[in-house]
DNA sequence: GCGAGAAGTATACCCAGTGCAGTTATCGCC
DNA sequence: GGCGATAACTGCACTGGGTATACTTCTCGC
């Protein structure tokens, strides 16, 4: 398989490299000194571009960090669309989450890779990043609701979408917390699976039985 | 009953009046010209205080608008805590929502008061306000989860909290949209009640039956 | 009415983000 | 290989949110 660069022109390849250089410089500096203690001017200097060019690639300082999530923002929607005929959407989403947990995917919070952990600490320690993360998740809700259209009436699909995304976020936060607290990903894995199963049970069968 | 000012000293009364003057000036100007086209300097001038004083009352420009929501951020938590002995938390929240709808409470989105509508338009038209609103809601999730502690295990209560808040937000957005689209609050009322009932049915009994 | 301390102000500053005008590099084509 | 078109990049100046500091003015309790 060819490297994805190969078929692009020089101009496009340079753009990709510049984008990567800016993002890398940003994350490195932010992890070292904290998001709020690094100015975009310093990031630009480290990446050897002008401040103006930096903003051509990333519309805000927060996006220097969070553009990684943009790639995953429509993942639940894709999972639902790609599910086998006849499989209920919740089953597809549940199955996919278990798969991501098994792969220790960073998005599930179940990774003890030091770089991933530092990244998560950056997110939890920086309010402006947390706020913007909520926006990304909210866009994910809308794409998921679109993908669910046809599986139920409009209101139901929108409610389902917001519940699924919210629940996945809580699960991921719990995993991050456990691992920040010293557990390894392997320690946490069975708990994370049990939590995911429980959460999807609640989504499917409701809260009534478990909340008095 | 005494007006709440009466028992306060002059200093405290002045502070309240100043705070109100700033907030009023802000909302008036924002509604007239749009959030992004009014600077905090203009708000300060209209309220006859210095820019520095404005920031002593409201930590950010967004809070000039959204401090109103801060008062309601722990409302679901209060409802749960104040519920009669033996009533399931979801029933209390459901009942309270129906009550708020019946009163055309602005927070439910079911108000066609022109000022409330303009306020909602401000929220939906201004991304930075929408983002910060999500933060307020997120704090509401945490307070609700605390209030639910004891009604179920920790994970379940946190999942329940995030689902309840998310669902209420979707319901409110739908009401706002309907009314922005030309319906009166009275037109919308039966639909809003049905939607609320349906949403709480889903929370109680799960999505499985309604999502294929 | 007096001293303590809170509220408010003026000024100067930092930094994120934008508009603009000019330079440099790549591209497609001859 | 050279040449215009055009995209990427740069420097600079500006707006506007938010903060630090040092100073003045007001309210409170005695």
Coordinates of C-alpha atoms (C1' of nucleotides) in Angstrom, one line a residue:
Chain A
X1 CA 0.0 0.0 0.0
X2 CA 1.3 3.4 -1.0
X3 CA 1.9 6.1 1.6
X4 CA -1.0 8.5 1.3
X5 CA 1.4 11.3 0.4
X6 CA 2.7 9.6 -2.8
X7 CA -0.2 10.6 -5.0
X8 CA -0.4 14.2 -3.9
X9 CA 1.4 17.1 -5.4
X10 CA 4.3 18.9 -3.7
X11 CA 2.0 21.7 -2.6
X12 CA -0.4 19.3 -0.9
X13 CA 2.3 17.3 0.8
X14 CA 3.9 20.5 2.2
X15 CA 0.6 21.5 3.6
X16 CA 0.1 18.2 5.4
X17 CA 3.6 18.4 6.8
X18 CA 3.2 22.0 7.9
X19 CA -0.1 21.1 9.6
X20 CA 1.5 18.2 11.4
X21 CA 4.5 20.3 12.4
X22 CA 2.2 22.9 14.0
X23 CA 0.0 20.4 15.7
X24 CA 3.1 18.5 17.1
X25 CA 4.8 21.7 18.3
X26 CA 1.5 22.8 20.0
X27 CA 0.9 19.5 21.8
X28 CA 4.5 19.2 22.9
X29 CA 4.6 22.7 24.3
X30 CA 1.2 22.4 25.9
X31 CA 2.1 19.2 27.6
X32 CA 5.3 20.6 28.9
X33 CA 4.1 24.0 30.2
X34 CA 0.2 23.8 30.3
X35 CA -2.2 25.1 27.7
X36 CA -2.7 28.5 29.3
X37 CA 1.0 29.2 29.8
X38 CA 1.9 28.8 26.1
X39 CA 1.0 31.5 23.6
X40 CA 0.1 30.8 20.0
X41 CA 3.1 33.0 19.1
X42 CA 5.4 30.5 20.8
X43 CA 3.7 27.6 19.1
X44 CA 4.1 29.3 15.7
X45 CA 7.8 30.0 16.4
X46 CA 8.4 26.4 17.4
X47 CA 6.8 25.2 14.2
X48 CA 8.7 27.8 12.2
X49 CA 5.7 29.4 10.7
X50 CA 4.1 32.9 11.2
X51 CA 1.3 33.4 13.6
X52 CA -0.9 34.2 10.6
X53 CA -0.2 30.9 8.9
X54 CA -0.9 29.0 12.1
X55 CA -4.4 30.5 12.1
X56 CA -4.9 29.5 8.5
X57 CA -4.6 25.9 9.6
X58 CA -6.3 26.0 12.9
X59 CA -9.1 28.5 13.5
X60 CA -8.6 28.7 17.2
X61 CA -5.9 27.9 19.8
X62 CA -8.2 25.1 21.2
X63 CA -8.3 23.4 17.8
X64 CA -4.6 22.9 17.9
X65 CA -5.4 20.2 20.4
X66 CA -8.9 19.2 19.6
X67 CA -8.8 18.7 15.8
X68 CA -7.9 15.1 16.7
X69 CA -11.4 14.6 18.0
X70 CA -13.0 16.1 14.8
X71 CA -11.9 12.9 13.0
X72 CA -14.0 10.8 15.4
X73 CA -17.0 13.1 15.7
X74 CA -19.0 11.1 13.2
X75 CA -17.8 7.7 14.2
X76 CA -21.0 6.6 16.0
X77 CA -23.0 7.8 12.9
X78 CA -20.7 5.7 10.7
X79 CA -21.1 2.6 12.9
X80 CA -24.9 2.9 12.7
X81 CA -24.9 3.3 8.9
X82 CA -22.5 0.4 8.4
X83 CA -24.4 -2.0 10.6
X84 CA -25.6 -5.4 9.2
X85 CA -29.1 -5.6 8.0
X86 CA -31.6 -6.2 10.8
X87 CA -29.1 -5.4 13.7
X88 CA -30.6 -2.8 16.1
X89 CA -28.6 0.4 16.2
X90 CA -27.9 0.1 19.9
X91 CA -26.4 -3.4 19.4
X92 CA -24.1 -2.1 16.7
X93 CA -22.9 0.8 18.9
X94 CA -22.5 -1.5 21.9
X95 CA -20.5 -4.0 19.9
X96 CA -18.3 -1.2 18.5
X97 CA -17.6 0.2 21.9
X98 CA -16.5 -3.2 23.2
X99 CA -14.2 -3.5 20.2
X100 CA -12.7 -0.1 20.9
X101 CA -12.1 -1.1 24.5
X102 CA -10.4 -4.3 23.4
X103 CA -8.1 -2.2 21.3
X104 CA -7.5 0.2 24.1
X105 CA -8.6 3.0 21.9
X106 CA -7.7 6.5 23.3
X107 CA -11.2 7.7 22.8
X108 CA -12.6 5.2 25.3
X109 CA -10.3 6.6 27.9
X110 CA -8.9 3.1 28.3
X111 CA -5.3 3.7 27.4
X112 CA -2.3 3.9 29.8
X113 CA 0.0 5.1 27.1
X114 CA 1.9 8.0 28.7
X115 CA 1.3 10.3 25.9
X116 CA -2.4 9.6 25.8
X117 CA -2.6 10.0 29.5
X118 CA -0.8 13.4 29.4
X119 CA -3.2 14.4 26.6
X120 CA -6.2 13.5 28.8
X121 CA -4.7 15.4 31.7
X122 CA -4.4 18.4 29.4
X123 CA -8.1 18.1 28.6
X124 CA -9.3 17.7 32.2
X125 CA -7.0 20.5 33.5
X126 CA -7.9 23.1 30.9
X127 CA -11.5 24.5 31.1
X128 CA -11.5 26.0 27.7
X129 CA -10.6 22.7 26.2
X130 CA -13.3 20.9 28.1
X131 CA -15.8 23.4 26.9
X132 CA -14.8 23.0 23.3
X133 CA -14.8 19.3 23.6
X134 CA -18.5 19.5 24.6
X135 CA -19.1 21.3 21.3
X136 CA -17.5 18.5 19.3
X137 CA -19.6 16.0 21.1
X138 CA -22.7 18.0 20.4
X139 CA -21.9 17.9 16.7
X140 CA -21.5 14.1 17.1
X141 CA -25.0 14.0 18.5
X142 CA -26.4 15.7 15.4
X143 CA -24.6 13.3 13.0
X144 CA -25.7 10.3 15.0
X145 CA -29.3 11.5 15.0
X146 CA -29.2 11.8 11.3
X147 CA -27.9 8.3 11.0
X148 CA -30.6 7.0 13.2
X149 CA -33.3 8.6 11.2
X150 CA -35.5 5.8 9.9
X151 CA -34.9 3.7 12.9
X152 CA -37.7 5.4 14.8
X153 CA -39.6 8.6 14.9
X154 CA -37.7 11.9 14.8
X155 CA -38.0 12.8 18.5
X156 CA -37.0 9.3 19.6
X157 CA -33.9 9.2 17.4
X158 CA -32.8 12.6 18.6
X159 CA -33.3 11.5 22.2
X160 CA -31.5 8.3 21.6
X161 CA -28.6 10.1 19.9
X162 CA -28.0 12.5 22.8
X163 CA -28.3 9.7 25.3
X164 CA -25.8 7.5 23.5
X165 CA -23.2 10.2 23.2
X166 CA -23.6 11.4 26.8
X167 CA -23.3 7.9 28.1
X168 CA -20.2 7.1 26.1
X169 CA -18.7 10.3 27.5
X170 CA -19.4 9.3 31.1
X171 CA -17.9 5.9 30.5
X172 CA -14.7 7.4 29.0
X173 CA -14.4 9.9 31.8
X174 CA -14.6 7.0 34.3
X175 CA -11.9 5.1 32.5
X176 CA -9.6 8.2 32.4
X177 CA -10.2 8.7 36.1
X178 CA -9.4 5.1 37.0
X179 CA -6.2 5.2 34.9
X180 CA -5.2 8.6 36.2
X181 CA -5.6 7.1 39.6
X182 CA -3.0 4.6 39.0
X183 CA -4.7 1.6 37.3
X184 CA -3.2 0.0 34.2
X185 CA -5.5 -0.4 31.1
X186 CA -5.4 -4.1 31.7
X187 CA -6.5 -3.7 35.3
X188 CA -9.3 -1.5 34.3
X189 CA -10.4 -3.5 31.2
X190 CA -12.9 -5.9 32.8
X191 CA -14.5 -3.0 34.8
X192 CA -14.7 -0.9 31.7
X193 CA -16.5 -3.8 29.8
X194 CA -18.9 -4.3 32.7
X195 CA -19.6 -0.6 32.8
X196 CA -20.2 -0.5 29.1
X197 CA -22.5 -3.5 29.2
X198 CA -24.4 -2.0 32.1
X199 CA -24.8 1.4 30.4
X200 CA -26.2 -0.2 27.2
X201 CA -28.5 -2.3 29.3
X202 CA -29.8 0.9 30.8
X203 CA -30.2 2.5 27.3
X204 CA -32.1 -0.6 26.1
X205 CA -34.2 -1.4 29.1
X206 CA -34.5 1.9 30.9
X207 CA -33.6 3.3 34.2
X208 CA -36.7 2.3 36.1
X209 CA -35.4 -1.0 37.5
X210 CA -32.1 0.6 38.7
X211 CA -33.1 3.9 40.2
X212 CA -35.4 4.2 43.2
Chain B
X1 CA -43.2 39.8 52.9
X2 CA -40.4 42.3 52.8
X3 CA -38.7 43.2 49.6
X4 CA -35.4 41.3 49.7
X5 CA -33.5 44.6 49.6
X6 CA -35.0 45.9 52.8
X7 CA -32.8 44.1 55.3
X8 CA -29.6 44.6 53.4
X9 CA -27.1 47.5 54.0
X10 CA -26.7 50.3 51.5
X11 CA -23.5 48.7 50.2
X12 CA -25.2 45.4 49.4
X13 CA -28.2 47.1 47.8
X14 CA -26.0 49.2 45.6
X15 CA -24.1 46.1 44.5
X16 CA -27.3 44.4 43.6
X17 CA -28.5 47.4 41.7
X18 CA -25.2 47.8 39.9
X19 CA -25.2 44.1 38.9
X20 CA -28.8 44.4 37.6
X21 CA -27.9 47.6 35.7
X22 CA -25.0 45.9 34.0
X23 CA -27.0 42.8 33.1
X24 CA -29.9 44.8 31.8
X25 CA -27.7 47.1 29.7
X26 CA -25.9 44.0 28.3
X27 CA -29.1 42.1 27.3
X28 CA -30.7 45.2 25.8
X29 CA -27.7 46.0 23.6
X30 CA -27.1 42.4 22.6
X31 CA -30.7 41.9 21.6
X32 CA -30.6 45.1 19.6
X33 CA -27.3 44.6 17.8
X34 CA -26.2 41.0 18.3
X35 CA -23.8 39.6 20.9
X36 CA -20.8 39.8 18.6
X37 CA -21.4 43.4 17.5
X38 CA -21.4 44.9 21.0
X39 CA -18.2 45.3 23.0
X40 CA -18.0 45.0 26.7
X41 CA -16.8 48.6 26.7
X42 CA -20.1 49.7 25.2
X43 CA -22.0 47.6 27.8
X44 CA -19.9 49.2 30.6
X45 CA -20.6 52.7 29.2
X46 CA -24.3 52.1 29.0
X47 CA -24.4 50.8 32.5
X48 CA -22.3 53.7 33.7
X49 CA -19.5 51.7 35.2
X50 CA -15.9 51.1 34.2
X51 CA -14.9 48.1 32.2
X52 CA -12.9 46.9 35.2
X53 CA -16.0 47.0 37.4
X54 CA -18.0 45.1 34.9
X55 CA -15.5 42.3 35.0
X56 CA -15.7 42.3 38.8
X57 CA -19.4 41.3 38.5
X58 CA -19.3 39.0 35.5
X59 CA -16.1 37.0 34.8
X60 CA -16.7 36.8 31.1
X61 CA -18.8 38.5 28.4
X62 CA -20.8 35.4 28.0
X63 CA -21.8 35.4 31.7
X64 CA -23.5 38.8 31.1
X65 CA -26.1 36.7 29.4
X66 CA -25.9 33.3 30.9
X67 CA -25.8 34.1 34.6
X68 CA -29.5 33.7 34.4
X69 CA -29.0 30.0 33.9
X70 CA -26.7 29.6 36.8
X71 CA -29.7 30.1 39.0
X72 CA -31.4 27.1 37.5
X73 CA -28.4 24.9 37.2
X74 CA -29.2 22.9 40.4
X75 CA -32.9 22.9 39.9
X76 CA -33.1 19.2 38.9
X77 CA -31.0 18.3 41.9
X78 CA -33.3 20.3 44.2
X79 CA -36.3 18.6 42.8
X80 CA -34.9 15.2 43.5
X81 CA -33.9 16.1 47.0
X82 CA -37.3 17.6 47.8
X83 CA -39.3 14.7 46.4
X84 CA -41.8 12.9 48.7
X85 CA -40.7 9.8 50.5
X86 CA -40.9 6.7 48.2
X87 CA -41.3 8.6 44.9
X88 CA -38.9 7.5 42.3
X89 CA -36.6 10.3 41.2
X90 CA -37.6 10.1 37.6
X91 CA -41.3 10.6 38.5
X92 CA -40.4 13.7 40.5
X93 CA -38.4 15.1 37.6
X94 CA -41.1 14.2 35.1
X95 CA -43.8 15.8 37.3
X96 CA -41.7 18.9 37.8
X97 CA -41.2 19.3 34.0
X98 CA -44.9 19.0 33.4
X99 CA -45.4 21.7 36.0
X100 CA -42.9 24.0 34.4
X101 CA -44.5 23.4 31.0
X102 CA -47.9 24.3 32.4
X103 CA -46.4 27.5 33.7
X104 CA -44.8 28.3 30.4
X105 CA -41.4 28.5 32.1
X106 CA -38.8 30.1 29.9
X107 CA -36.3 27.2 30.7
X108 CA -38.6 24.7 29.0
X109 CA -38.5 26.7 25.8
X110 CA -42.3 26.8 25.9
X111 CA -42.7 30.6 26.1
X112 CA -43.8 32.9 23.4
X113 CA -43.1 36.0 25.4
X114 CA -41.3 38.3 22.9
X115 CA -38.5 39.0 25.3
X116 CA -37.9 35.4 26.0
X117 CA -38.0 34.5 22.3
X118 CA -35.5 37.2 21.5
X119 CA -33.3 35.8 24.3
X120 CA -33.5 32.3 22.9
X121 CA -32.7 33.6 19.4
X122 CA -29.6 35.2 21.0
X123 CA -28.6 31.9 22.4
X124 CA -29.1 29.9 19.2
X125 CA -27.5 32.5 16.9
X126 CA -24.3 33.0 19.0
X127 CA -22.0 30.0 19.0
X128 CA -19.9 31.2 22.0
X129 CA -23.1 31.4 24.1
X130 CA -24.2 28.0 23.0
X131 CA -20.8 26.6 24.0
X132 CA -21.0 28.1 27.4
X133 CA -24.5 27.0 27.9
X134 CA -23.2 23.4 27.5
X135 CA -20.9 24.1 30.4
X136 CA -23.7 25.2 32.6
X137 CA -25.6 22.1 31.7
X138 CA -22.6 20.0 32.5
X139 CA -22.5 21.5 36.0
X140 CA -26.1 20.6 36.3
X141 CA -25.3 17.0 35.5
X142 CA -22.9 16.8 38.4
X143 CA -25.2 18.4 40.9
X144 CA -28.0 16.0 39.8
X145 CA -25.7 13.0 40.1
X146 CA -24.9 14.0 43.6
X147 CA -28.6 14.3 44.4
X148 CA -29.3 10.9 43.0
X149 CA -26.5 9.3 45.0
X150 CA -28.3 6.7 47.2
X151 CA -31.0 6.0 44.6
X152 CA -28.7 3.5 42.8
X153 CA -25.1 2.6 42.4
X154 CA -22.6 5.3 41.5
X155 CA -22.3 4.6 37.8
X156 CA -26.0 4.2 37.3
X157 CA -26.8 7.6 39.0
X158 CA -24.2 9.4 36.9
X159 CA -25.5 7.8 33.7
X160 CA -29.1 8.7 34.8
X161 CA -28.1 12.3 35.5
X162 CA -26.4 12.9 32.2
X163 CA -29.4 11.3 30.4
X164 CA -32.0 13.4 32.2
X165 CA -30.2 16.7 31.5
X166 CA -29.5 15.8 27.9
X167 CA -33.1 14.8 27.3
X168 CA -34.5 18.0 28.9
X169 CA -32.2 20.0 26.7
X170 CA -33.5 18.3 23.5
X171 CA -37.1 18.8 24.6
X172 CA -36.4 22.5 25.3
X173 CA -34.7 23.0 21.9
X174 CA -37.7 21.4 20.2
X175 CA -40.0 23.8 21.9
X176 CA -37.9 26.8 21.0
X177 CA -37.8 25.7 17.4
X178 CA -41.5 25.2 17.2
X179 CA -42.2 28.6 18.7
X180 CA -39.6 30.3 16.6
X181 CA -41.3 28.7 13.7
X182 CA -44.5 30.6 14.5
X183 CA -46.5 28.5 16.9
X184 CA -47.9 30.0 20.1
X185 CA -47.0 28.5 23.4
X186 CA -50.6 27.3 23.7
X187 CA -50.5 25.7 20.3
X188 CA -47.4 23.9 21.2
X189 CA -48.3 22.9 24.8
X190 CA -50.0 19.6 24.1
X191 CA -47.2 18.5 21.8
X192 CA -44.6 19.5 24.4
X193 CA -46.4 17.5 27.1
X194 CA -46.6 14.5 24.8
X195 CA -42.9 14.8 24.0
X196 CA -42.0 15.1 27.7
X197 CA -44.1 12.0 28.5
X198 CA -42.6 10.1 25.7
X199 CA -39.0 11.1 26.7
X200 CA -39.6 10.0 30.3
X201 CA -41.1 6.8 29.1
X202 CA -37.9 6.2 27.2
X203 CA -35.8 7.0 30.2
X204 CA -37.8 4.7 32.4
X205 CA -38.4 1.8 30.0
X206 CA -35.5 2.0 27.6
X207 CA -35.0 2.6 23.9
X208 CA -35.2 -1.0 22.8
X209 CA -38.9 -0.9 22.0
X210 CA -38.7 2.3 19.9
X211 CA -35.5 2.0 18.0
X212 CA -34.9 -0.6 15.4
Chain C
dG1 C1' -16.8 61.6 62.7
dC2 C1' -13.0 58.4 62.2
dG3 C1' -10.4 54.4 60.8
dA4 C1' -10.7 50.0 58.2
dG5 C1' -11.8 48.0 54.4
dA6 C1' -14.6 47.3 50.3
dA7 C1' -16.1 49.1 45.8
dG8 C1' -14.8 51.5 41.9
dT9 C1' -11.6 53.9 38.5
dA10 C1' -7.7 54.9 35.1
dT11 C1' -4.0 53.2 32.9
dA12 C1' -1.2 50.1 30.9
dC13 C1' -0.6 45.6 29.5
dC14 C1' -1.0 40.5 27.4
dC15 C1' -2.9 37.7 24.1
dA16 C1' -6.3 35.6 20.6
dG17 C1' -8.0 36.4 16.4
dT18 C1' -8.6 39.3 11.8
dG19 C1' -7.9 42.4 7.6
dC20 C1' -4.8 43.7 4.2
dA21 C1' -1.1 44.4 1.2
dG22 C1' 2.9 42.5 -0.5
dT23 C1' 6.2 38.4 -1.3
dT24 C1' 7.3 33.7 -2.5
dA25 C1' 6.4 29.3 -4.0
dT26 C1' 4.0 25.7 -6.8
dC27 C1' 1.1 24.5 -10.6
dG28 C1' -0.6 23.8 -15.3
dC29 C1' 0.5 24.8 -19.9
dC30 C1' 2.9 26.1 -23.8
Chain D
dG1 C1' 12.6 25.3 -19.7
dG2 C1' 10.0 29.4 -19.1
dC3 C1' 5.6 32.0 -17.8
dG4 C1' 1.5 33.6 -16.1
dA5 C1' -2.1 32.3 -12.7
dT6 C1' -2.9 31.3 -8.3
dA7 C1' -2.3 29.4 -3.7
dA8 C1' 0.5 29.7 0.5
dC9 C1' 2.9 32.5 3.4
dT10 C1' 4.5 36.7 5.8
dG11 C1' 4.6 41.3 8.4
dC12 C1' 2.0 44.7 10.3
dA13 C1' -1.5 47.0 12.3
dC14 C1' -5.8 46.7 14.6
dT15 C1' -9.9 45.1 17.5
dG16 C1' -11.5 43.3 21.6
dG17 C1' -11.6 40.3 25.9
dG18 C1' -9.5 39.8 30.1
dT19 C1' -6.0 41.1 33.9
dA20 C1' -2.4 43.6 37.2
dT21 C1' -1.5 47.6 39.7
dA22 C1' -1.8 51.6 42.0
dC23 C1' -5.0 55.1 43.4
dT24 C1' -9.4 57.3 44.8
dT25 C1' -14.0 57.1 46.9
dC26 C1' -17.5 55.3 49.5
dT27 C1' -19.9 52.6 53.3
dC28 C1' -19.7 50.4 57.7
dG29 C1' -19.0 49.8 62.6
dC30 C1' -17.7 51.9 66.5

